[in-house]
Coordinates of C-alpha atoms (C1' of nucleotides) in Angstrom, one line a residue:
Chain A
M1 CA -23.5 6.9 20.5
K2 CA -20.3 5.6 21.9
R3 CA -19.9 8.5 24.2
T4 CA -21.0 6.7 27.3
Q5 CA -18.4 4.3 28.1
S6 CA -18.8 1.2 30.1
H7 CA -15.6 1.0 32.1
Q8 CA -15.2 4.7 32.9
K9 CA -17.0 6.9 35.3
A10 CA -20.1 8.3 33.8
D11 CA -19.5 11.9 34.5
T12 CA -16.2 12.2 32.7
P13 CA -16.3 15.7 31.2
S14 CA -13.9 14.8 28.5
V15 CA -16.6 13.7 26.1
G16 CA -19.6 15.9 25.6
T17 CA -22.8 14.2 24.7
V18 CA -23.9 14.9 21.3
S19 CA -27.4 16.0 21.9
G20 CA -29.6 16.8 24.8
S21 CA -31.8 13.9 24.4
D22 CA -28.9 11.6 24.9
Q23 CA -28.1 13.2 28.1
S24 CA -31.5 12.7 29.4
R25 CA -31.4 9.0 28.8
P26 CA -28.7 7.7 31.1
Q27 CA -29.8 4.1 30.9
W28 CA -29.1 3.9 27.2
R29 CA -26.1 1.7 26.5
P30 CA -24.5 1.5 23.1
Q31 CA -24.6 -2.0 21.7
R32 CA -21.0 -2.8 21.0
R33 CA -20.3 -5.8 19.1
S34 CA -17.2 -7.7 20.0
L35 CA -15.0 -9.4 17.4
K36 CA -16.6 -12.6 18.6
S37 CA -20.1 -11.6 17.9
F38 CA -19.0 -10.4 14.5
Q39 CA -17.6 -13.8 13.8
A40 CA -20.8 -15.4 15.0
E41 CA -22.7 -13.3 12.4
F42 CA -20.5 -13.9 9.4
D43 CA -18.3 -16.8 8.5
F44 CA -15.2 -15.5 6.9
S45 CA -13.0 -18.5 7.8
L46 CA -10.6 -19.7 5.2
E47 CA -12.7 -22.8 4.6
A48 CA -15.9 -20.8 4.2
I49 CA -14.4 -18.4 1.8
C50 CA -12.8 -21.2 -0.3
T51 CA -16.2 -23.0 -0.4
R52 CA -17.7 -19.9 -1.9
M53 CA -14.8 -19.6 -4.2
L54 CA -15.3 -23.0 -5.5
E55 CA -19.0 -22.4 -6.1
R56 CA -18.2 -19.2 -8.0
H57 CA -15.7 -20.9 -10.2
R58 CA -17.2 -24.4 -10.7
D59 CA -17.0 -24.1 -14.4
T60 CA -13.3 -23.4 -14.5
I61 CA -12.1 -25.6 -11.6
R62 CA -11.6 -29.0 -13.0
T63 CA -11.6 -31.0 -9.7
Q64 CA -14.9 -32.8 -9.3
K65 CA -15.2 -33.7 -5.6
P66 CA -16.0 -30.5 -3.6
Q67 CA -14.3 -31.7 -0.5
V68 CA -11.0 -32.3 -2.2
A69 CA -11.3 -29.1 -4.2
V70 CA -12.0 -27.0 -1.1
A71 CA -9.1 -28.6 0.8
K72 CA -6.7 -27.9 -2.0
L73 CA -8.0 -24.5 -2.6
M74 CA -7.4 -23.7 1.0
R75 CA -3.8 -24.7 0.7
I76 CA -3.3 -22.7 -2.5
I77 CA -4.9 -19.6 -1.2
Q78 CA -3.3 -19.7 2.2
T79 CA 0.1 -20.1 0.7
T80 CA -0.5 -17.4 -2.0
L81 CA -1.5 -14.9 0.6
T82 CA 1.5 -15.7 2.8
L83 CA 4.0 -15.6 -0.1
A84 CA 2.5 -12.6 -1.8
N85 CA 2.3 -10.6 1.3
R86 CA 5.9 -11.4 2.0
K87 CA 7.4 -10.5 -1.3
G88 CA 4.7 -9.4 -3.6
F89 CA 2.5 -11.4 -5.9
H90 CA 4.6 -10.8 -8.9
S91 CA 7.8 -12.0 -7.2
M92 CA 6.1 -15.1 -6.1
S93 CA 6.6 -17.8 -8.7
L94 CA 4.2 -20.6 -9.3
R95 CA 7.1 -22.9 -8.5
D96 CA 7.3 -21.3 -5.1
L97 CA 3.6 -21.7 -4.7
A98 CA 3.7 -25.3 -5.7
A99 CA 6.5 -26.2 -3.4
E100 CA 5.2 -24.4 -0.4
S101 CA 1.6 -25.6 -0.8
G102 CA 2.6 -29.2 -1.6
L103 CA 0.9 -29.3 -4.9
S104 CA 2.5 -29.9 -8.3
M105 CA 2.5 -27.4 -11.1
G106 CA -0.1 -29.3 -13.0
A107 CA -2.3 -29.5 -9.9
L108 CA -2.3 -25.8 -9.5
Y109 CA -3.6 -25.4 -13.0
T110 CA -6.7 -27.4 -12.1
Y111 CA -7.9 -24.5 -10.1
F112 CA -7.0 -21.6 -12.4
D113 CA -5.9 -21.1 -16.0
T114 CA -3.6 -18.1 -15.4
K115 CA -1.7 -16.6 -12.6
D116 CA -3.8 -13.5 -13.1
T117 CA -7.0 -15.6 -12.6
L118 CA -5.7 -16.6 -9.2
L119 CA -5.2 -13.0 -8.3
M120 CA -8.7 -12.1 -9.5
M121 CA -10.3 -15.0 -7.6
I122 CA -8.8 -13.6 -4.4
L123 CA -9.8 -10.1 -5.1
G124 CA -13.3 -11.3 -5.9
E125 CA -13.7 -12.8 -2.4
V126 CA -12.4 -9.6 -0.8
S127 CA -14.8 -7.4 -2.5
S128 CA -17.8 -9.7 -2.0
A129 CA -16.9 -9.9 1.7
V130 CA -17.0 -6.1 1.9
S131 CA -20.4 -5.9 0.4
E132 CA -21.7 -8.7 2.5
A133 CA -20.4 -7.2 5.8
L134 CA -20.9 -3.5 5.1
G135 CA -23.6 -3.6 2.5
S136 CA -26.7 -3.7 4.7
P137 CA -26.3 -2.0 8.1
P138 CA -29.0 -2.9 10.6
G139 CA -32.2 -1.0 9.9
H140 CA -32.5 0.4 13.4
L141 CA -29.4 2.5 12.8
A142 CA -31.0 4.4 9.9
D143 CA -32.1 7.2 12.2
D144 CA -28.9 7.5 14.2
P145 CA -25.9 8.8 12.2
A146 CA -23.6 8.5 15.2
K147 CA -24.4 4.9 15.8
R148 CA -24.3 4.2 12.1
L149 CA -20.9 5.7 11.9
H150 CA -19.7 3.7 14.8
W151 CA -21.2 0.6 13.3
L152 CA -19.3 1.2 10.1
L153 CA -16.0 1.7 11.8
E154 CA -16.5 -1.3 14.0
T155 CA -17.6 -3.6 11.2
H156 CA -14.8 -2.5 9.0
V157 CA -12.2 -3.2 11.7
Y158 CA -13.6 -6.6 12.5
L159 CA -14.0 -7.6 8.9
T160 CA -10.4 -6.6 8.0
E161 CA -9.2 -8.3 11.2
V162 CA -10.8 -11.6 10.3
M163 CA -9.5 -11.4 6.7
Q164 CA -6.4 -9.4 7.3
P165 CA -4.1 -11.2 4.8
W166 CA -6.8 -10.9 2.1
F167 CA -7.1 -7.1 2.6
V168 CA -3.4 -6.6 2.6
F169 CA -3.1 -8.5 -0.5
A170 CA -5.9 -6.5 -2.2
Y171 CA -4.4 -3.3 -1.0
M172 CA -0.8 -4.0 -2.1
E173 CA -1.5 -5.6 -5.4
A174 CA -4.2 -3.3 -6.4
K175 CA -2.2 -1.3 -8.9
A176 CA -1.1 -4.5 -10.7
F177 CA -4.7 -5.6 -11.2
P178 CA -5.7 -6.3 -14.8
K179 CA -7.8 -3.1 -15.1
E180 CA -11.1 -4.9 -14.5
G181 CA -9.9 -5.7 -11.1
R182 CA -8.4 -2.3 -10.5
E183 CA -11.8 -0.8 -11.2
K184 CA -13.5 -3.2 -8.9
A185 CA -11.1 -2.3 -6.1
T186 CA -11.5 1.4 -6.7
R187 CA -15.3 1.1 -6.7
S188 CA -15.3 -0.9 -3.5
E189 CA -13.0 1.6 -1.8
L190 CA -15.1 4.5 -2.9
S191 CA -18.3 2.9 -1.8
T192 CA -17.0 2.5 1.7
E193 CA -16.0 6.1 1.8
K194 CA -19.4 7.0 0.5
M195 CA -21.0 5.2 3.4
I196 CA -18.9 7.1 5.8
A197 CA -19.6 10.4 4.1
D198 CA -23.3 9.7 4.1
A199 CA -23.3 9.1 7.9
L200 CA -21.3 12.3 8.3
A201 CA -23.6 14.3 6.1
D202 CA -26.7 12.9 7.9
G203 CA -25.2 13.8 11.3
T204 CA -24.3 17.2 10.1
D205 CA -27.8 17.9 8.8
R206 CA -29.2 16.9 12.2
G207 CA -26.8 19.1 14.0
L208 CA -25.0 16.3 15.7
F209 CA -21.7 16.7 14.0
S210 CA -19.8 19.8 13.1
I211 CA -18.0 19.1 9.9
A212 CA -16.7 21.7 7.5
N213 CA -16.1 19.4 4.6
V214 CA -17.9 16.1 4.8
E215 CA -16.1 14.5 1.8
L216 CA -12.7 15.5 3.1
T217 CA -13.4 14.3 6.6
A218 CA -14.5 10.9 5.2
S219 CA -11.3 10.8 3.3
L220 CA -9.5 11.2 6.6
I221 CA -11.4 8.4 8.3
K222 CA -10.7 5.9 5.6
P223 CA -6.9 5.7 6.2
L224 CA -7.6 5.1 9.8
L225 CA -9.5 2.0 8.9
Q226 CA -6.9 0.9 6.4
D227 CA -4.1 1.3 8.9
W228 CA -5.5 -1.5 11.0
Y229 CA -4.8 -4.2 8.4
V230 CA -1.9 -2.6 6.5
K231 CA 0.1 -2.1 9.7
R232 CA -1.4 -4.9 11.6
S233 CA 1.9 -6.1 13.0
K234 CA 2.6 -2.7 14.6
Y235 CA -0.6 -2.9 16.6
R236 CA 0.0 -6.5 17.4
R237 CA 3.4 -5.6 18.8
R238 CA 1.8 -3.0 21.0
G239 CA -0.8 -5.3 22.2
I240 CA -3.8 -3.4 20.8
S241 CA -6.8 -5.6 20.4
P242 CA -9.4 -5.0 17.6
E243 CA -11.9 -3.8 20.2
Q244 CA -9.4 -1.3 21.5
Y245 CA -8.6 -0.1 18.1
V246 CA -12.3 0.4 17.4
Q247 CA -12.6 2.3 20.6
A248 CA -9.6 4.5 19.8
V249 CA -10.7 5.4 16.3
S250 CA -14.2 5.9 17.4
E251 CA -13.2 8.3 20.1
F252 CA -10.7 10.0 17.9
V253 CA -13.2 10.5 15.1
G254 CA -16.1 11.2 17.4
T255 CA -14.2 14.0 19.2
A256 CA -13.0 15.5 16.0
I257 CA -16.4 15.8 14.5
Q258 CA -18.7 16.4 17.4
S259 CA -20.8 19.4 17.4
R260 CA -19.5 22.1 19.6
S261 CA -22.7 24.1 19.3
V262 CA -23.5 23.4 22.9
P263 CA -20.8 24.6 25.2
K264 CA -19.7 22.0 27.6
A265 CA -17.5 23.9 30.0
P266 CA -17.3 27.4 31.2
R267 CA -14.4 29.2 29.6
R268 CA -12.1 30.6 32.1
R269 CA -9.4 32.8 30.9
R270 CA -5.8 32.1 31.8
S271 CA -3.0 34.4 31.5
D272 CA -0.6 32.6 29.2
Q273 CA -2.9 32.3 26.3
R274 CA -0.3 32.6 23.6
S275 CA -0.6 28.8 23.4
E276 CA -4.3 29.1 22.7
I277 CA -4.2 27.4 19.5
A278 CA -3.7 23.8 20.1
A279 CA -3.9 22.4 16.7
A280 CA -7.6 22.5 17.3
E281 CA -8.3 26.0 16.1
P282 CA -8.3 26.9 12.5
F283 CA -5.1 28.8 12.2
Chain B
M1 CA 20.7 24.2 1.6
K2 CA 20.1 25.7 5.0
R3 CA 17.0 27.2 6.3
T4 CA 16.3 30.7 5.1
Q5 CA 14.1 32.5 7.5
S6 CA 12.1 34.0 4.8
H7 CA 8.7 33.0 6.1
Q8 CA 7.5 36.5 5.9
K9 CA 7.8 36.9 2.3
A10 CA 4.7 38.5 0.8
D11 CA 4.0 35.8 -1.7
T12 CA 0.3 35.4 -2.0
P13 CA -1.2 32.3 -0.6
S14 CA -2.3 31.4 -4.0
V15 CA -4.7 28.8 -2.9
G16 CA -6.8 31.0 -0.8
T17 CA -7.1 28.8 2.3
V18 CA -6.6 31.7 4.5
S19 CA -9.5 34.0 5.4
G20 CA -9.0 37.6 4.7
S21 CA -8.6 38.5 8.4
D22 CA -5.5 36.5 8.7
Q23 CA -3.4 39.0 6.9
S24 CA -4.3 41.7 9.3
R25 CA -3.6 39.6 12.3
P26 CA -0.6 40.3 14.4
Q27 CA 2.1 37.7 14.6
W28 CA 1.0 35.8 17.7
R29 CA -0.8 33.6 15.3
P30 CA 1.1 30.5 14.4
Q31 CA 3.2 31.0 11.3
R32 CA 1.8 28.9 8.6
R33 CA 4.3 28.0 6.0
S34 CA 2.9 27.6 2.6
L35 CA 4.1 25.0 0.2
K36 CA 6.1 27.7 -1.6
S37 CA 7.9 28.7 1.5
F38 CA 8.8 25.1 2.2
Q39 CA 10.2 24.9 -1.3
A40 CA 12.2 28.0 -0.7
E41 CA 13.7 26.4 2.4
F42 CA 14.6 23.1 0.9
D43 CA 15.5 22.0 -2.6
F44 CA 13.9 18.7 -3.3
S45 CA 13.7 19.2 -7.0
L46 CA 14.6 16.2 -9.2
E47 CA 17.8 17.9 -10.2
A48 CA 18.9 18.7 -6.7
I49 CA 18.2 15.1 -5.5
C50 CA 20.0 13.6 -8.4
T51 CA 23.0 15.8 -7.8
R52 CA 23.1 14.5 -4.2
M53 CA 22.6 11.0 -5.5
L54 CA 25.6 11.4 -7.8
E55 CA 27.8 12.6 -5.0
R56 CA 26.8 9.8 -2.8
H57 CA 27.6 7.2 -5.4
R58 CA 30.6 8.7 -7.2
D59 CA 32.5 5.5 -6.7
T60 CA 30.0 3.3 -8.5
I61 CA 28.8 5.6 -11.2
R62 CA 31.2 5.4 -14.0
T63 CA 30.3 8.5 -15.9
Q64 CA 32.9 11.2 -15.4
K65 CA 31.3 14.5 -16.2
P66 CA 28.9 15.5 -13.4
Q67 CA 26.7 17.5 -15.8
V68 CA 26.1 14.6 -18.0
A69 CA 25.7 12.2 -15.1
V70 CA 23.1 14.3 -13.4
A71 CA 21.1 14.7 -16.6
K72 CA 21.1 11.0 -17.3
L73 CA 20.3 10.2 -13.7
M74 CA 17.3 12.5 -13.8
R75 CA 16.0 10.6 -16.8
I76 CA 16.6 7.3 -15.2
I77 CA 15.1 8.1 -11.9
Q78 CA 12.1 10.0 -13.3
T79 CA 11.3 7.1 -15.6
T80 CA 11.8 4.5 -12.8
L81 CA 9.4 6.3 -10.5
T82 CA 6.8 6.6 -13.2
L83 CA 7.0 3.0 -14.4
A84 CA 7.4 1.5 -10.9
N85 CA 4.5 3.5 -9.5
R86 CA 2.4 2.4 -12.4
K87 CA 3.0 -1.3 -12.3
G88 CA 5.5 -2.0 -9.6
F89 CA 9.2 -2.0 -9.5
H90 CA 9.5 -5.8 -10.1
S91 CA 7.2 -5.7 -13.1
M92 CA 9.2 -2.9 -14.6
S93 CA 11.9 -4.5 -16.8
L94 CA 15.2 -2.7 -17.4
R95 CA 14.3 -2.9 -21.1
D96 CA 11.2 -0.9 -20.3
L97 CA 13.3 1.5 -18.4
A98 CA 15.9 1.8 -21.2
A99 CA 13.3 2.4 -23.9
E100 CA 11.3 4.9 -21.9
S101 CA 14.3 6.8 -20.6
G102 CA 16.0 6.8 -24.0
L103 CA 19.1 5.1 -22.7
S104 CA 20.6 1.8 -23.8
M105 CA 20.9 -1.2 -21.5
G106 CA 24.6 -0.7 -21.2
A107 CA 24.2 3.0 -20.4
L108 CA 21.9 2.2 -17.5
Y109 CA 24.6 0.0 -16.0
T110 CA 26.9 2.9 -15.9
Y111 CA 24.8 4.2 -13.0
F112 CA 24.1 1.0 -11.1
D113 CA 25.4 -2.5 -11.0
T114 CA 22.2 -4.1 -10.1
K115 CA 18.5 -3.4 -10.3
D116 CA 18.3 -3.7 -6.5
T117 CA 21.0 -1.0 -6.3
L118 CA 18.8 1.4 -8.2
L119 CA 16.0 0.7 -5.8
M120 CA 18.3 1.3 -2.8
M121 CA 19.6 4.5 -4.3
I122 CA 16.1 5.9 -4.5
L123 CA 15.2 4.7 -1.0
G124 CA 18.3 6.4 0.3
E125 CA 17.3 9.8 -1.1
V126 CA 13.9 9.4 0.4
S127 CA 15.1 8.6 3.9
S128 CA 17.7 11.3 3.9
A129 CA 15.1 13.8 2.7
V130 CA 13.0 12.8 5.7
S131 CA 15.8 13.4 8.1
E132 CA 16.8 16.7 6.5
A133 CA 13.3 18.1 6.5
L134 CA 11.9 16.7 9.8
G135 CA 15.1 16.2 11.6
S136 CA 15.6 19.6 13.2
P137 CA 12.5 21.5 14.0
P138 CA 13.0 25.2 14.6
G139 CA 14.1 25.8 18.1
H140 CA 11.5 28.3 18.9
L141 CA 8.9 25.5 18.8
A142 CA 10.5 23.5 21.6
D143 CA 8.3 25.0 24.2
D144 CA 5.1 24.8 22.3
P145 CA 3.9 21.3 21.7
A146 CA 0.8 22.4 19.7
K147 CA 2.9 24.4 17.3
R148 CA 5.5 21.7 17.1
L149 CA 2.8 19.2 16.2
H150 CA 1.4 21.5 13.6
W151 CA 4.9 22.0 12.2
L152 CA 5.4 18.2 12.0
L153 CA 2.1 17.7 10.1
E154 CA 2.8 20.6 7.8
T155 CA 6.3 19.7 7.0
H156 CA 5.5 16.1 6.4
V157 CA 2.7 17.0 4.0
Y158 CA 4.8 19.5 2.1
L159 CA 7.8 17.2 1.9
T160 CA 5.7 14.3 0.6
E161 CA 3.9 16.7 -1.8
V162 CA 7.2 17.8 -3.3
M163 CA 8.6 14.2 -3.5
Q164 CA 5.3 12.4 -3.9
P165 CA 6.4 9.7 -6.4
W166 CA 9.5 9.0 -4.3
F167 CA 7.4 8.4 -1.2
V168 CA 4.8 6.3 -3.0
F169 CA 7.7 4.3 -4.4
A170 CA 9.3 3.7 -1.0
Y171 CA 5.9 2.9 0.5
M172 CA 4.8 0.4 -2.1
E173 CA 8.1 -1.3 -2.6
A174 CA 9.1 -1.4 1.0
K175 CA 8.3 -5.0 1.6
A176 CA 10.5 -6.0 -1.3
F177 CA 13.5 -4.2 0.0
P178 CA 16.6 -6.3 0.5
K179 CA 16.4 -6.4 4.2
E180 CA 18.9 -3.6 4.8
G181 CA 16.5 -1.3 3.0
R182 CA 13.5 -2.6 4.8
E183 CA 15.0 -1.9 8.1
K184 CA 16.0 1.6 7.0
A185 CA 12.4 2.2 6.0
T186 CA 11.0 0.9 9.2
R187 CA 13.4 3.0 11.2
S188 CA 12.5 6.1 9.3
E189 CA 8.8 5.5 9.8
L190 CA 9.1 4.8 13.4
S191 CA 11.2 7.9 14.0
T192 CA 8.4 10.1 12.4
E193 CA 5.9 8.5 14.7
K194 CA 8.2 9.1 17.6
M195 CA 8.4 12.8 16.9
I196 CA 4.6 13.0 16.8
A197 CA 4.3 11.0 20.0
D198 CA 6.8 13.2 21.7
A199 CA 4.9 16.3 20.8
L200 CA 1.7 14.7 22.0
A201 CA 3.3 13.6 25.3
D202 CA 4.7 17.0 25.8
G203 CA 1.4 18.6 25.3
T204 CA -0.3 16.1 27.5
D205 CA 2.1 16.9 30.3
R206 CA 1.4 20.6 30.0
G207 CA -2.3 20.0 30.1
L208 CA -2.8 21.2 26.6
F209 CA -3.9 17.9 25.2
S210 CA -6.2 15.3 26.5
I211 CA -5.0 12.0 25.3
A212 CA -5.6 8.6 26.8
N213 CA -2.9 6.7 24.9
V214 CA -0.2 8.8 23.4
E215 CA 1.4 6.0 21.4
L216 CA -1.8 4.9 19.9
T217 CA -2.9 8.4 19.0
A218 CA 0.4 8.9 17.3
S219 CA -0.3 5.7 15.4
L220 CA -3.5 7.2 14.2
I221 CA -2.0 10.4 13.0
K222 CA 0.6 8.7 10.9
P223 CA -1.8 7.2 8.3
L224 CA -3.4 10.6 7.9
L225 CA 0.0 11.8 6.7
Q226 CA 0.6 8.9 4.5
D227 CA -2.7 9.1 2.9
W228 CA -1.7 12.4 1.3
Y229 CA 0.9 10.8 -0.9
V230 CA -0.5 7.3 -1.2
K231 CA -3.9 8.5 -2.4
R232 CA -2.6 11.7 -3.9
S233 CA -4.8 11.4 -7.0
K234 CA -7.9 11.2 -5.0
Y235 CA -7.2 14.6 -3.4
R236 CA -6.1 16.0 -6.7
R237 CA -9.4 15.0 -8.2
R238 CA -11.2 16.7 -5.4
G239 CA -9.2 19.9 -5.7
I240 CA -7.7 19.7 -2.3
S241 CA -4.4 21.7 -2.1
P242 CA -1.6 20.8 0.2
E243 CA -2.4 23.8 2.4
Q244 CA -6.0 22.7 2.7
Y245 CA -5.0 19.2 3.6
V246 CA -2.7 20.5 6.3
Q247 CA -5.5 22.6 7.5
A248 CA -8.0 19.7 7.5
V249 CA -5.6 17.2 9.2
S250 CA -4.6 19.8 11.7
E251 CA -8.1 20.6 12.6
F252 CA -9.1 17.0 12.7
V253 CA -6.3 16.0 14.9
G254 CA -6.4 19.2 17.0
T255 CA -10.0 18.8 17.9
A256 CA -9.6 15.1 18.7
I257 CA -6.8 15.7 21.1
Q258 CA -7.5 19.1 22.6
S259 CA -7.9 19.3 26.3
R260 CA -11.3 20.3 27.3
S261 CA -10.3 21.2 30.8
V262 CA -8.1 24.0 29.6
P263 CA -9.7 27.2 28.4
K264 CA -9.2 28.3 24.9
A265 CA -9.3 31.6 23.2
P266 CA -12.7 32.5 21.7
R267 CA -13.3 30.5 18.7
R268 CA -14.7 31.6 15.5
R269 CA -18.3 30.8 14.8
R270 CA -19.0 27.6 13.1
S271 CA -20.5 29.3 10.1
D272 CA -17.3 31.2 9.6
Q273 CA -15.2 28.1 9.4
R274 CA -17.6 26.5 7.1
S275 CA -17.6 29.3 4.6
E276 CA -13.9 29.5 4.9
I277 CA -13.5 26.0 3.7
A278 CA -16.1 26.4 1.1
A279 CA -14.5 29.5 -0.2
A280 CA -11.2 27.6 -0.2
E281 CA -12.4 25.1 -2.8
P282 CA -10.5 26.3 -5.8
F283 CA -13.1 25.0 -8.2
Chain C
dA1 C1' -14.8 -60.2 -2.4
dT2 C1' -12.2 -59.8 -6.7
dT3 C1' -11.0 -57.7 -10.5
dA4 C1' -10.7 -55.1 -14.6
dA5 C1' -12.0 -51.2 -17.2
dA6 C1' -12.9 -46.3 -17.0
dA7 C1' -12.5 -41.9 -15.0
dA8 C1' -10.3 -38.6 -12.3
dA9 C1' -6.4 -36.6 -10.1
dG10 C1' -1.8 -35.7 -10.1
dC11 C1' 2.7 -35.0 -11.9
dG12 C1' 7.0 -32.6 -13.6
dA13 C1' 10.0 -32.3 -17.8
dA14 C1' 9.9 -29.4 -21.6
dC15 C1' 8.6 -25.2 -24.4
dG16 C1' 8.9 -20.5 -25.6
dC17 C1' 9.7 -16.3 -23.7
dT18 C1' 11.4 -12.5 -21.0
dC19 C1' 14.3 -11.3 -17.5
dG20 C1' 18.8 -9.1 -15.4
dC21 C1' 23.1 -8.5 -16.9
dT22 C1' 27.6 -8.5 -19.8
dC23 C1' 31.0 -7.1 -23.2
dA24 C1' 33.2 -6.8 -27.8
dG25 C1' 32.7 -3.4 -30.7
dT26 C1' 31.4 1.4 -32.3
dT27 C1' 30.8 6.3 -31.8
dT28 C1' 31.8 10.6 -29.7
dT29 C1' 34.7 13.7 -27.0
dT30 C1' 38.9 15.3 -25.6
Chain D
dA1 C1' 45.1 8.9 -31.2
dA2 C1' 43.7 8.3 -26.7
dA3 C1' 39.9 8.3 -23.6
dA4 C1' 35.3 8.3 -22.5
dA5 C1' 30.7 7.2 -23.6
dC6 C1' 27.6 4.4 -25.7
dT7 C1' 25.4 0.4 -28.0
dG8 C1' 22.5 -3.8 -28.3
dA9 C1' 22.9 -8.8 -29.5
dG10 C1' 23.7 -12.6 -26.7
dC11 C1' 24.0 -15.4 -22.3
dG12 C1' 22.1 -18.3 -18.7
dA13 C1' 18.5 -18.4 -15.5
dG14 C1' 13.9 -18.4 -14.3
dC15 C1' 9.3 -17.4 -15.6
dG16 C1' 4.2 -19.0 -16.7
dT17 C1' 2.1 -22.5 -19.0
dT18 C1' 1.3 -27.1 -21.3
dC19 C1' 0.7 -32.0 -21.9
dG20 C1' 1.9 -36.9 -22.3
dC21 C1' 2.1 -39.8 -18.9
dT22 C1' 1.5 -42.3 -14.2
dT23 C1' -1.1 -43.0 -10.2
dT24 C1' -5.2 -43.2 -7.6
dT25 C1' -10.1 -43.6 -7.2
dT26 C1' -14.5 -45.0 -8.8
dT27 C1' -17.5 -48.0 -11.1
dA28 C1' -19.4 -52.2 -12.3
dA29 C1' -19.2 -57.0 -13.8
dT30 C1' -18.1 -61.2 -11.9

DNA sequence: ATTAAAAAAGCGAACGCTCGCTCAGTTTTT
DNA sequence: AAAAACTGAGCGAGCGTTCGCTTTTTTAAT
């Protein structure tokens, strides 16, 4: 798994390998996808999403020419995400939206029949993006829980990086969804957590991870992934790249769950061991 | 409203997170506060908060008799938190609030002059609760970063447990704050992160923790604390008590950051931990 | 190429409603 | 009877939504 690290010396004791077999295969390199390679794999550009959006709502969108429709949709959606993320979807009036996007009130209603419909259209793209990106992990990861977990973290970060405003929107407006949408959001969220929990459980069964409560641990990983898009500006301010964040979360999680069944360092006693706990030990 | 050093009170840790051996252990073990002991130390009941609120806004609240004012304030605030957390503060109309709280429109305006003022009053109590509870960690933790970190996690979880609707409110409505409030929220949030970072840096300096990037690690811990109140219902559904959550986060974080070059006291066997957690599940 | 009819796209004033907020009047407390 | 507390209809503003109308584009006959 991501224990071996490209730009650090190989014998760093700080990270124990997970299993003996890994140790005996020094040439193995984890395949790390970069943000770029993720973008090469999936097209989650505004234009691509709006194209899918148009297809999905051809019956309700009254504009005939696809080109025109997609172009307008892009303006509408872009503006909606900006305004809604700034002051909330409810506080964004359709007059705001019209003025900012350069369309008229009437024109807006060519694309949706209700403000709530607009909200649901956006949510729909978010949730379908999640299933597309996370839905089918590469088959060769099936037998490696650690890699699969890493792949999940990585893919989630990259996806939410590429569609950040969409995810913030879905996250913040979730409670205002017209029930159907709220359930959709809940379902989607739980399914992600389930994938994480499955990888954790699998790894625990194989003795790779040491996890007391798989479900609870999965619950702790989820907010780490959400923080990337919810607090995106904080990380931008600090100059953390998506790749770095993946690395940090991966290390953080990996160290926390790694199996300690194989001792890695001889335990030397020191005198002042009142400080033994570190937060690490169960108190 | 000062600290009462009554940690040693023999109230049973009702939740049963603690293994039986704990009670027989001498006091070198870190003192774990229970939620109950936290509540004994600070009074963050609705009534107490509304009393402070009244004092802070005596000039703008037109009701004369404190008793009456506090009682009404409690109804107003309680209802506001409920409605706002259900559908958002902006979507909650003052007519909703009046009807649900049993007051008239006019009566509401005895307590605030603007809907935004109501929002700011609530935010004010949240941020002052944060500084009261987290502002001055017990002095005897100054020399022990691990304990101090644990204390921070613990106190944060207990505080947000006791004031959960308040924190959800502040968290969700933050972006709609009238700038002054938004800055206040940001400042408060950053200061919490700073406290965590300080403990981490301290521990790293002393060789207790092994942390590549202290700031980034602190950034990863924060969302773990926020998840407790933002997704409170998820944890309730799964029967996780505040004490258990503290335990889980503490373990998770502790393992992730612990220095592996520094010897630790003998750890309990894995199976012990596992059964401890399992036994801790209330249902 | 010109042009006229038809179709599509675009527009924004107007409608009914709900909002935050006020205040003249009523009820309750002192 | 004075003071305090309380009331809810009413105000203007702004909301989501509609629709008769104008403008632009397409089509097709000349």
